[in-house]
mmCIF file of C-alpha atoms and ligand atoms in Angstrom:
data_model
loop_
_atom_site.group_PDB
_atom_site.id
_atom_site.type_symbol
_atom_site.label_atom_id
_atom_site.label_comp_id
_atom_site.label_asym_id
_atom_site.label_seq_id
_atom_site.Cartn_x
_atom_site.Cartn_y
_atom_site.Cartn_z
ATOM 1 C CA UNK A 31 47.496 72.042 17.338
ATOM 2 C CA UNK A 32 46.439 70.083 14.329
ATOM 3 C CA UNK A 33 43.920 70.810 11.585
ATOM 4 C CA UNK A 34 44.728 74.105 11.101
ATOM 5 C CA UNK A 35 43.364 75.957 8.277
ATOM 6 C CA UNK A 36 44.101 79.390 6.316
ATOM 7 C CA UNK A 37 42.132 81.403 9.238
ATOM 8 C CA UNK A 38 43.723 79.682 12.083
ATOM 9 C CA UNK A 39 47.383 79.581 11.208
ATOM 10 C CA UNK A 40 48.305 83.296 11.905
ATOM 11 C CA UNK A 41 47.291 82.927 15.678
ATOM 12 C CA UNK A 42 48.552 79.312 16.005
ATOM 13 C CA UNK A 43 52.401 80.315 14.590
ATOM 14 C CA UNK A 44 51.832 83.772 17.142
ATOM 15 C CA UNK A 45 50.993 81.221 19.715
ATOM 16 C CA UNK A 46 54.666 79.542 19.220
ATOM 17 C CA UNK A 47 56.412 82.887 19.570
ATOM 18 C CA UNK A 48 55.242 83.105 23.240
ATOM 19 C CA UNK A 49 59.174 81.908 24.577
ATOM 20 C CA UNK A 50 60.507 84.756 22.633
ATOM 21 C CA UNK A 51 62.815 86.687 25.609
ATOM 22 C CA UNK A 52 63.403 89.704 23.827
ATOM 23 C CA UNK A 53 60.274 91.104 23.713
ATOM 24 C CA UNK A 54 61.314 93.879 20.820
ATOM 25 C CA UNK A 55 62.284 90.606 18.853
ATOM 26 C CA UNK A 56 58.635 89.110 19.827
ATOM 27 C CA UNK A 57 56.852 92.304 18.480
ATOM 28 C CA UNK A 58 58.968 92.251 15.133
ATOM 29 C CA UNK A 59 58.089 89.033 14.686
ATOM 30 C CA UNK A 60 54.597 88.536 15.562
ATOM 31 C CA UNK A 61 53.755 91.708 13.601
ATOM 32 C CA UNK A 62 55.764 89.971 10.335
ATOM 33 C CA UNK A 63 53.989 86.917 10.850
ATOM 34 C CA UNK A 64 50.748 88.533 10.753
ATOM 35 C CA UNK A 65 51.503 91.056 7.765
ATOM 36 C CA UNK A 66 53.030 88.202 5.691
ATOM 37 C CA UNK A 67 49.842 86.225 6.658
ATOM 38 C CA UNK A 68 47.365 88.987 5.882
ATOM 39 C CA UNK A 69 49.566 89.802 2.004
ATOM 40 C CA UNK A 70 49.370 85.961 0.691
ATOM 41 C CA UNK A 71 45.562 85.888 1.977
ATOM 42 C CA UNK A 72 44.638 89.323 0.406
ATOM 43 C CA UNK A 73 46.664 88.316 -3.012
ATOM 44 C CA UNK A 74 45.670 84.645 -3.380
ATOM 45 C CA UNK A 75 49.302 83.677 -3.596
ATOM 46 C CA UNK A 76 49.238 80.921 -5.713
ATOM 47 C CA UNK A 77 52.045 77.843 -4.451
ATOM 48 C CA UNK A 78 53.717 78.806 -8.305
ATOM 49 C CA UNK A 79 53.550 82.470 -7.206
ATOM 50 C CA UNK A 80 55.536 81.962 -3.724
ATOM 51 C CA UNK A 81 57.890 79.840 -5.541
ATOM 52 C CA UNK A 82 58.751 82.318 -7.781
ATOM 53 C CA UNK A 83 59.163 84.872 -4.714
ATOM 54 C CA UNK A 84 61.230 82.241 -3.113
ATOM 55 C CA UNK A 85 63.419 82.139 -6.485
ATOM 56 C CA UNK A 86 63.433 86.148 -6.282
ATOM 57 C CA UNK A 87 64.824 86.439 -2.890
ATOM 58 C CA UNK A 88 67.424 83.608 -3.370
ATOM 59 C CA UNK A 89 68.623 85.576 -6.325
ATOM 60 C CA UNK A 90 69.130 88.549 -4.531
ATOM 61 C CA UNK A 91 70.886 86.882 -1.904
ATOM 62 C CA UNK A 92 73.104 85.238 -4.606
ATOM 63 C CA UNK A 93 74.169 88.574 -6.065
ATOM 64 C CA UNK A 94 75.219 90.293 -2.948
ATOM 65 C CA UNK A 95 79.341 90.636 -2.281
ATOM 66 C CA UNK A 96 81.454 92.475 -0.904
ATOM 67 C CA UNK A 97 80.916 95.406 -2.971
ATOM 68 C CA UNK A 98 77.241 94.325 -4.359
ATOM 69 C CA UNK A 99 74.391 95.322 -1.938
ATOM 70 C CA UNK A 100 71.336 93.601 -3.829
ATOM 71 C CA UNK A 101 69.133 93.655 -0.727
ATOM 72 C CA UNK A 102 69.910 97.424 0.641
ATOM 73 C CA UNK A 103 68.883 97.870 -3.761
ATOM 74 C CA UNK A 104 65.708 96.343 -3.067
ATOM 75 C CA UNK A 105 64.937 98.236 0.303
ATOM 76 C CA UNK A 106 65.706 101.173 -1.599
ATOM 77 C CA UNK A 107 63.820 100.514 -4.352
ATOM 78 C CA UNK A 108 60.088 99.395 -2.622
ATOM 79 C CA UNK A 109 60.739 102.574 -0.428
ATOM 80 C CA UNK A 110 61.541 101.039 2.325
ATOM 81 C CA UNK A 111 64.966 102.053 3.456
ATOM 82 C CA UNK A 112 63.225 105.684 2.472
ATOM 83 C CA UNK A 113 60.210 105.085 4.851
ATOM 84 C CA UNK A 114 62.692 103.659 7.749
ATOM 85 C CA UNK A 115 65.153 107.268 7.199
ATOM 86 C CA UNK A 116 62.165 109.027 7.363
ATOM 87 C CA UNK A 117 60.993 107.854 10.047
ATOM 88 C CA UNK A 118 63.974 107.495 12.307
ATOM 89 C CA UNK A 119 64.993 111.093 11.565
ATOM 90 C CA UNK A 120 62.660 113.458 12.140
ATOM 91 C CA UNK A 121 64.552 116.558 12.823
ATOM 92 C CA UNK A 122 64.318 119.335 14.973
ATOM 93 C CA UNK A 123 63.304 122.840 12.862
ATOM 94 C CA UNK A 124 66.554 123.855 10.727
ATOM 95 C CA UNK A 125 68.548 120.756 11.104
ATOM 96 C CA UNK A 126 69.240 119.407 7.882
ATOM 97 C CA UNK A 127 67.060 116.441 6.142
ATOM 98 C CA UNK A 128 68.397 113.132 6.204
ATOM 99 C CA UNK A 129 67.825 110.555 2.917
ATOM 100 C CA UNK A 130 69.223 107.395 2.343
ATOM 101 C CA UNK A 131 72.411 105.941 2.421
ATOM 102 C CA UNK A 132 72.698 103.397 -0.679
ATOM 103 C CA UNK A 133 74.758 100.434 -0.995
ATOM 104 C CA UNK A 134 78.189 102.330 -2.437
ATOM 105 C CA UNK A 135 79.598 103.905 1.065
ATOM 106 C CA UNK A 136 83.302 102.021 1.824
ATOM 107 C CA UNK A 137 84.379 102.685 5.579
ATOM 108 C CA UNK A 138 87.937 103.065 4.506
ATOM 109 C CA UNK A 139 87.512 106.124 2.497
ATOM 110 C CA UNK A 140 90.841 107.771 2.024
ATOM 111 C CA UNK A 141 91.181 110.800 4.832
ATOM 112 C CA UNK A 142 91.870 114.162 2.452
ATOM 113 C CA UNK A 143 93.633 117.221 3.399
ATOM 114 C CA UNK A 144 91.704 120.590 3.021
ATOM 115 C CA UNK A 145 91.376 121.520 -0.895
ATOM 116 C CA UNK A 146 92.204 118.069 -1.679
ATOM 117 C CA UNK A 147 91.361 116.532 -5.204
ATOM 118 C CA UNK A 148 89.019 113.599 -4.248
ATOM 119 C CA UNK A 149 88.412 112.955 -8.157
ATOM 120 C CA UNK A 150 91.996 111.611 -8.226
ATOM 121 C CA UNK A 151 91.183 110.577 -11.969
ATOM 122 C CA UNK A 152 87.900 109.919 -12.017
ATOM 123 C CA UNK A 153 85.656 111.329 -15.433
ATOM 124 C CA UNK A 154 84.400 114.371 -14.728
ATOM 125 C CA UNK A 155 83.552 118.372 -15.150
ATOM 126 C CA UNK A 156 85.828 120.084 -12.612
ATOM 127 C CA UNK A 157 83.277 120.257 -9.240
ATOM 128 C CA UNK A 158 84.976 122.698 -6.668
ATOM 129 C CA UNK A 159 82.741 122.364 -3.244
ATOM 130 C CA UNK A 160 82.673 124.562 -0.021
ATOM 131 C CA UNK A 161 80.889 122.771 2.919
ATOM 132 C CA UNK A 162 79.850 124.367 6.365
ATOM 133 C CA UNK A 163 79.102 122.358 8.862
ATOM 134 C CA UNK A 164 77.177 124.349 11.923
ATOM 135 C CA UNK A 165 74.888 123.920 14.317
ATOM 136 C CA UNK A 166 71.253 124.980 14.590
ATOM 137 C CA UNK A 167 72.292 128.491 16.486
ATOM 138 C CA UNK A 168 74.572 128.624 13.114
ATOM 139 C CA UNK A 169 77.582 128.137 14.690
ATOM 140 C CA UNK A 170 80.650 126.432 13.129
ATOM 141 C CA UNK A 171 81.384 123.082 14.484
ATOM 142 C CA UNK A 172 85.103 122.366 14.549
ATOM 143 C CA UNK A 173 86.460 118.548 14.536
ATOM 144 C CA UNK A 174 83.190 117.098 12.411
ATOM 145 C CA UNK A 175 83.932 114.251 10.412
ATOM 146 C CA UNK A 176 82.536 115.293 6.709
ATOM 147 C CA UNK A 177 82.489 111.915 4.149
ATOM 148 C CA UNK A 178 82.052 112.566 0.817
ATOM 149 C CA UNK A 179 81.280 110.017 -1.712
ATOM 150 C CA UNK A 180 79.684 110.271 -5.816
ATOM 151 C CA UNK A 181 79.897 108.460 -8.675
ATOM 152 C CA UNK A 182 81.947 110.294 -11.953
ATOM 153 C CA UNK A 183 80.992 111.524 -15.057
ATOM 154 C CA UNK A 184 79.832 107.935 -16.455
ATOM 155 C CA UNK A 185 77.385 107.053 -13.404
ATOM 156 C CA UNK A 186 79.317 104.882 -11.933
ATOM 157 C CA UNK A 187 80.903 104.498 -8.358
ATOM 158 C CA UNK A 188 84.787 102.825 -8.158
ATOM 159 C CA UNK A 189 83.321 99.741 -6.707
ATOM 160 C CA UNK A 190 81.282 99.112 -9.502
ATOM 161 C CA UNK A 191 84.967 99.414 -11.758
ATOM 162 C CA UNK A 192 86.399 96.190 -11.533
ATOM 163 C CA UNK A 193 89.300 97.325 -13.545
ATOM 164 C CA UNK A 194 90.058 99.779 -10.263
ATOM 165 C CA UNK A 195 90.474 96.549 -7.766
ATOM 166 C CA UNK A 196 90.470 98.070 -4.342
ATOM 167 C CA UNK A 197 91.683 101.798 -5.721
ATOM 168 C CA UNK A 198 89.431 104.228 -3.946
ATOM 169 C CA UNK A 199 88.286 107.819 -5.890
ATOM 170 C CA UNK A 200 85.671 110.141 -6.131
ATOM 171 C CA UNK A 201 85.189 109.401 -2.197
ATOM 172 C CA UNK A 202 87.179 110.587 0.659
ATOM 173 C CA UNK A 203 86.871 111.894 4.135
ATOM 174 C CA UNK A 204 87.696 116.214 5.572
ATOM 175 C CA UNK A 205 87.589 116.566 8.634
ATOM 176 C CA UNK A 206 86.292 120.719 10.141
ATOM 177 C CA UNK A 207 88.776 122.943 11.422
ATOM 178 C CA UNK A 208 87.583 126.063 13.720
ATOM 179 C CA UNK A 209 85.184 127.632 10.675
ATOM 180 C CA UNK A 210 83.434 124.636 10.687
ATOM 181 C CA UNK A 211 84.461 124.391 6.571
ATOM 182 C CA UNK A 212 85.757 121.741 4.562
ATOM 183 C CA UNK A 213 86.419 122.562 0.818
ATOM 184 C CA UNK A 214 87.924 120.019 -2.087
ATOM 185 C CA UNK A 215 87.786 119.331 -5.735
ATOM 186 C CA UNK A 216 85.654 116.714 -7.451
ATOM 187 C CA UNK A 217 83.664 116.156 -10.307
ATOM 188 C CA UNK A 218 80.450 116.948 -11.167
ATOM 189 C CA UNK A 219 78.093 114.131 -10.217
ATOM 190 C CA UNK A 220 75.340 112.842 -12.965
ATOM 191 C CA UNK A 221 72.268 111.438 -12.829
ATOM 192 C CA UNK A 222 73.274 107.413 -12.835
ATOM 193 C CA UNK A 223 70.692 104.375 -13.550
ATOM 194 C CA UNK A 224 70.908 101.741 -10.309
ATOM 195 C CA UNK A 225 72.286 98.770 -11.411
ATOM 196 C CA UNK A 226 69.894 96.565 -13.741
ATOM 197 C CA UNK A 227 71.538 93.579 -14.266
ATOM 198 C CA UNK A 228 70.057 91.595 -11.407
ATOM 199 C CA UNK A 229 66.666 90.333 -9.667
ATOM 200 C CA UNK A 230 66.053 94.483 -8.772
ATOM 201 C CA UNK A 231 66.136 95.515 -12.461
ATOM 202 C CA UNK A 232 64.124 92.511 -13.603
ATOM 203 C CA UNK A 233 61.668 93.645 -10.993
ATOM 204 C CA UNK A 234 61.920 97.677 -11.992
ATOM 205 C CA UNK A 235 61.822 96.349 -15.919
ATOM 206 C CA UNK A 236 58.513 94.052 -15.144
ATOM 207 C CA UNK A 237 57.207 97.029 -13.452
ATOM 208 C CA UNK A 238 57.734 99.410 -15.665
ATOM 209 C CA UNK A 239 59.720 101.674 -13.830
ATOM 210 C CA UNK A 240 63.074 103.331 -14.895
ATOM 211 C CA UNK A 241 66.266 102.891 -12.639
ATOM 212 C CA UNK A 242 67.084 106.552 -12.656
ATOM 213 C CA UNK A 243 68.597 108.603 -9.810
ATOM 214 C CA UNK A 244 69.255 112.408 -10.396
ATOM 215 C CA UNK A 245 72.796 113.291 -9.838
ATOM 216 C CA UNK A 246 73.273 113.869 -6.220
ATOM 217 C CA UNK A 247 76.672 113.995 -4.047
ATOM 218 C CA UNK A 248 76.817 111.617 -0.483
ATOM 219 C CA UNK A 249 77.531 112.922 2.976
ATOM 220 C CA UNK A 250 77.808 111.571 6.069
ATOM 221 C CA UNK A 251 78.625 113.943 8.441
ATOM 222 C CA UNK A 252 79.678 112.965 12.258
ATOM 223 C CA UNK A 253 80.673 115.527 15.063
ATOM 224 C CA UNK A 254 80.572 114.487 18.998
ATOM 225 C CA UNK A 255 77.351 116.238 20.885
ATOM 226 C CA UNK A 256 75.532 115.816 17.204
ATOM 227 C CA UNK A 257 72.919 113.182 15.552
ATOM 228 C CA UNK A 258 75.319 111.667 12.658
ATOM 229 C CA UNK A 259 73.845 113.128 9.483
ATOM 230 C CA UNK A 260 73.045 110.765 6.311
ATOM 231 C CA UNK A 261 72.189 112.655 3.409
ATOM 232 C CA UNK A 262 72.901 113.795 -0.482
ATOM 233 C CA UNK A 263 73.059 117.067 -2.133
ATOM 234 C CA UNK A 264 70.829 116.457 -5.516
ATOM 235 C CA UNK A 265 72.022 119.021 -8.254
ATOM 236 C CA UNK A 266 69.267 121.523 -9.621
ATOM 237 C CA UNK A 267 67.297 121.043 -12.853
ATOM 238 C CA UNK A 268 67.914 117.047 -12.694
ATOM 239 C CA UNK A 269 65.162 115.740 -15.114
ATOM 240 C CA UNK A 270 64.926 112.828 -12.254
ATOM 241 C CA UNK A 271 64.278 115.085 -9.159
ATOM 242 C CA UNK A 272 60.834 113.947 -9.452
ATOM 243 C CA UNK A 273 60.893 110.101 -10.158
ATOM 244 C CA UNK A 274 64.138 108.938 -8.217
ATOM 245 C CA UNK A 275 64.041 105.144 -8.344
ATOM 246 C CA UNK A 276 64.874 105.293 -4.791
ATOM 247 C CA UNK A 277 62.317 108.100 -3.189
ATOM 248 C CA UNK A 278 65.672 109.610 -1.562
ATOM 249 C CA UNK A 279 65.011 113.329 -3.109
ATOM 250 C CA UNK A 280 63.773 116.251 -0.623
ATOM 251 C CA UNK A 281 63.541 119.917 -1.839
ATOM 252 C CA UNK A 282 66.018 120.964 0.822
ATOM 253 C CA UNK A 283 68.800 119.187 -0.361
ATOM 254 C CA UNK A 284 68.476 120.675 -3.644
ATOM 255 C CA UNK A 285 71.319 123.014 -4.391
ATOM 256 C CA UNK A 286 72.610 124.661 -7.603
ATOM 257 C CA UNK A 287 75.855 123.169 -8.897
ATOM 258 C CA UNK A 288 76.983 126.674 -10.648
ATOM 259 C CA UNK A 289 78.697 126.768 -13.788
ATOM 260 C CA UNK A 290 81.718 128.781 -14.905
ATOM 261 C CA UNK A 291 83.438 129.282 -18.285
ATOM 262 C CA UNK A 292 87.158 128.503 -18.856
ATOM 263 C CA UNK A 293 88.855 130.670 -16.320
ATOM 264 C CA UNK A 294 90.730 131.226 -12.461
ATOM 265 C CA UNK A 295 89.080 128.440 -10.215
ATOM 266 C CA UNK A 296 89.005 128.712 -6.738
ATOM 267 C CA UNK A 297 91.479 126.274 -5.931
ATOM 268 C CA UNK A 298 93.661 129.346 -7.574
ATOM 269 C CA UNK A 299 94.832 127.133 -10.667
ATOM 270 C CA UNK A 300 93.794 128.189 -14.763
ATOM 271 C CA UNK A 301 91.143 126.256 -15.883
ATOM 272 C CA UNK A 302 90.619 125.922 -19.603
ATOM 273 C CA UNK A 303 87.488 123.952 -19.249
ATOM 274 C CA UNK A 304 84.226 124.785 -17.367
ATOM 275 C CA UNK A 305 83.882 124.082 -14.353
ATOM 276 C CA UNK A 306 80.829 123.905 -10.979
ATOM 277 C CA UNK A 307 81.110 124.965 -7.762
ATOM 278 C CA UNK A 308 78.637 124.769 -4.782
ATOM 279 C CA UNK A 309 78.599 126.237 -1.399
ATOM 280 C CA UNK A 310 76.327 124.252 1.092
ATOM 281 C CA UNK A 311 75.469 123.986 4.721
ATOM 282 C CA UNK A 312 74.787 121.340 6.671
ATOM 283 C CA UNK A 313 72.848 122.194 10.052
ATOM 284 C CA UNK A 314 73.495 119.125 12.791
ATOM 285 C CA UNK A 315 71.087 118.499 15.228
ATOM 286 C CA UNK A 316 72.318 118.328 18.605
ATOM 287 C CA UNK A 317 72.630 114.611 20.087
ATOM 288 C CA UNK A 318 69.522 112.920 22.029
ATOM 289 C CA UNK A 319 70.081 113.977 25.626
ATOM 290 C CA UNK A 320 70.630 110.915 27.635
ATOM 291 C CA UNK A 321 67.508 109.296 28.975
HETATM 292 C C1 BEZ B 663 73.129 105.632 -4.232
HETATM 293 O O1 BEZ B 663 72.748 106.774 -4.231
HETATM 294 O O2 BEZ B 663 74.322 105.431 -4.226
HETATM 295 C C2 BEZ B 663 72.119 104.537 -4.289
HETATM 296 C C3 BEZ B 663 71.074 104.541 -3.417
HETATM 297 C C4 BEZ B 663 70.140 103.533 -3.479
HETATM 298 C C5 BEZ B 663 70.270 102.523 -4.426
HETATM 299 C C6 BEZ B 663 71.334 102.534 -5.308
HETATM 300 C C7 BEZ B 663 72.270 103.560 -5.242
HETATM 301 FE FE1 FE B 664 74.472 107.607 -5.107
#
């Protein structure tokens, strides 16, 4: 095909996807195609314009590592990842919400026994945390797999501590016994800014937008016979409950972190310091039946 103009070059690069054998793959693509089209036609891009998107995208590509996630930040931060969670887990009435996952979860979390510190040193108010996991009858669910992960006191998570190498804390993983309950020690979470210092803060700073999340605990929460659940727990009062950066925050996953003055904790030690505690449930939806 030659002359081909603004109008006729959606349907003539659609036209070259017809050989695409995995027809999910086709649809993906022939949909992008004509929503990329559609967004440089509506805007006007200018050829300065899509070089500087080009530029944008290569530096967020440069900045991911292992342990930097610049693209998942971006997803986050247009909503997307939000508007793909959101989508993809609609849950059945009383199963717990899921939000998004971020770009700090390690897979090899250290495993914790029951009433475990999971601080192990990180900065912190003393955070003592009962979790049920049950089902949507509200039964306990014995054997779930409950992964916990936060950043301390300063807002940060130990990947972002270089000083820490590959030390793991303020993360680790309980698994349920009969009651369905896992219960350890952390530190209170705060509200932390996402990091700034690449193209996704240049972007938030250019918009006008502040990098704020409100202080919120991760779970991921797996049981056999049960949907894996992705979520946080967001603490109460957080000026950011309204503006997170990343569109994560639902009103069900709002809990109070309670404080107490200097006194007997429940891990049965003297506390001369005050300290939180929280006691949440998690409701798991049962598994899709096979098709
Ligand atoms: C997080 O909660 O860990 C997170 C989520 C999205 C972007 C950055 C951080
Ligand atoms: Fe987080």
């Amino acid at each position: 095909m030659r002359n081909i103009d603004a109008s006729t070059i959606t349907p003539a690069v659609i036209a070259r996807l017809a050989h695409t054998e995995d027809p999910r793959l086709k649809q993906i693509l022939t949909s992008l195609v004509t929503h990329l089209h559609d967004f440089a036609r509506e805007v006007s891009l200018t050829e300065d314009e899509w070089m500087q998107g080009i530029q944008f995208l290569t530096a967020t590509g440069q900045k991911c590592d292992a342990k930097r996630q610049e693209f998942i930040l971006l997803s986050d931060t247009l909503g997307l990842s939000m508007l793909v969670v959101a989508m993809n887990h609609a849950k059945p009435a009383g199963a717990t919400e899921a939000t998004v996952f971020g770009p700090f979860h390690v897979e090899d979390a250290p495993t914790m026994a029951q009433d475990a510190d999971l601080a192990t040193g990180a900065p912190g108010e003393p955070f003592f945390v009962k979790v049920h996991i049950h089902d949507l009858a509200g039964q306990p669910i014995a054997g779930a797999e409950v992964d916990v992960w936060q950043a301390d006191d300063d807002g940060l998570y130990d990947v972002q501590r270089p000083e820490l190498g590959d030390t793991r804390r303020a993360r680790g993983v309980l698994h349920t016994g009969a009651a369905g309950t896992v219960r350890f020690r952390t530190v209170a979470p705060t509200a932390y800014p996402v990091p700034t210092d690449g193209p996704v803060g240049r972007m938030l700073l250019a918009s006008g937008r502040h990098p704020w999340r409100p202080a919120h605990l991760h779970f991921r929460i797996r049981a056999p016979g049960f949907q894996t659940l992705v979520t946080h727990i967001f603490r109460s009062g957080d000026p950011y409950l309204d503006s997170d950066a990343v569109f994560g925050v639902r009103s069900s996953l709002i809990s109070d972190y309670v404080r107490h003055d200097p006194g007997p904790a429940p891990d049965g030690t003297n506390l001369d310091v005050p300290f939180y505690t929280m006691d949440q449930t998690f409701r798991l939806a049962p598994a899709a039946a096979a098709g």
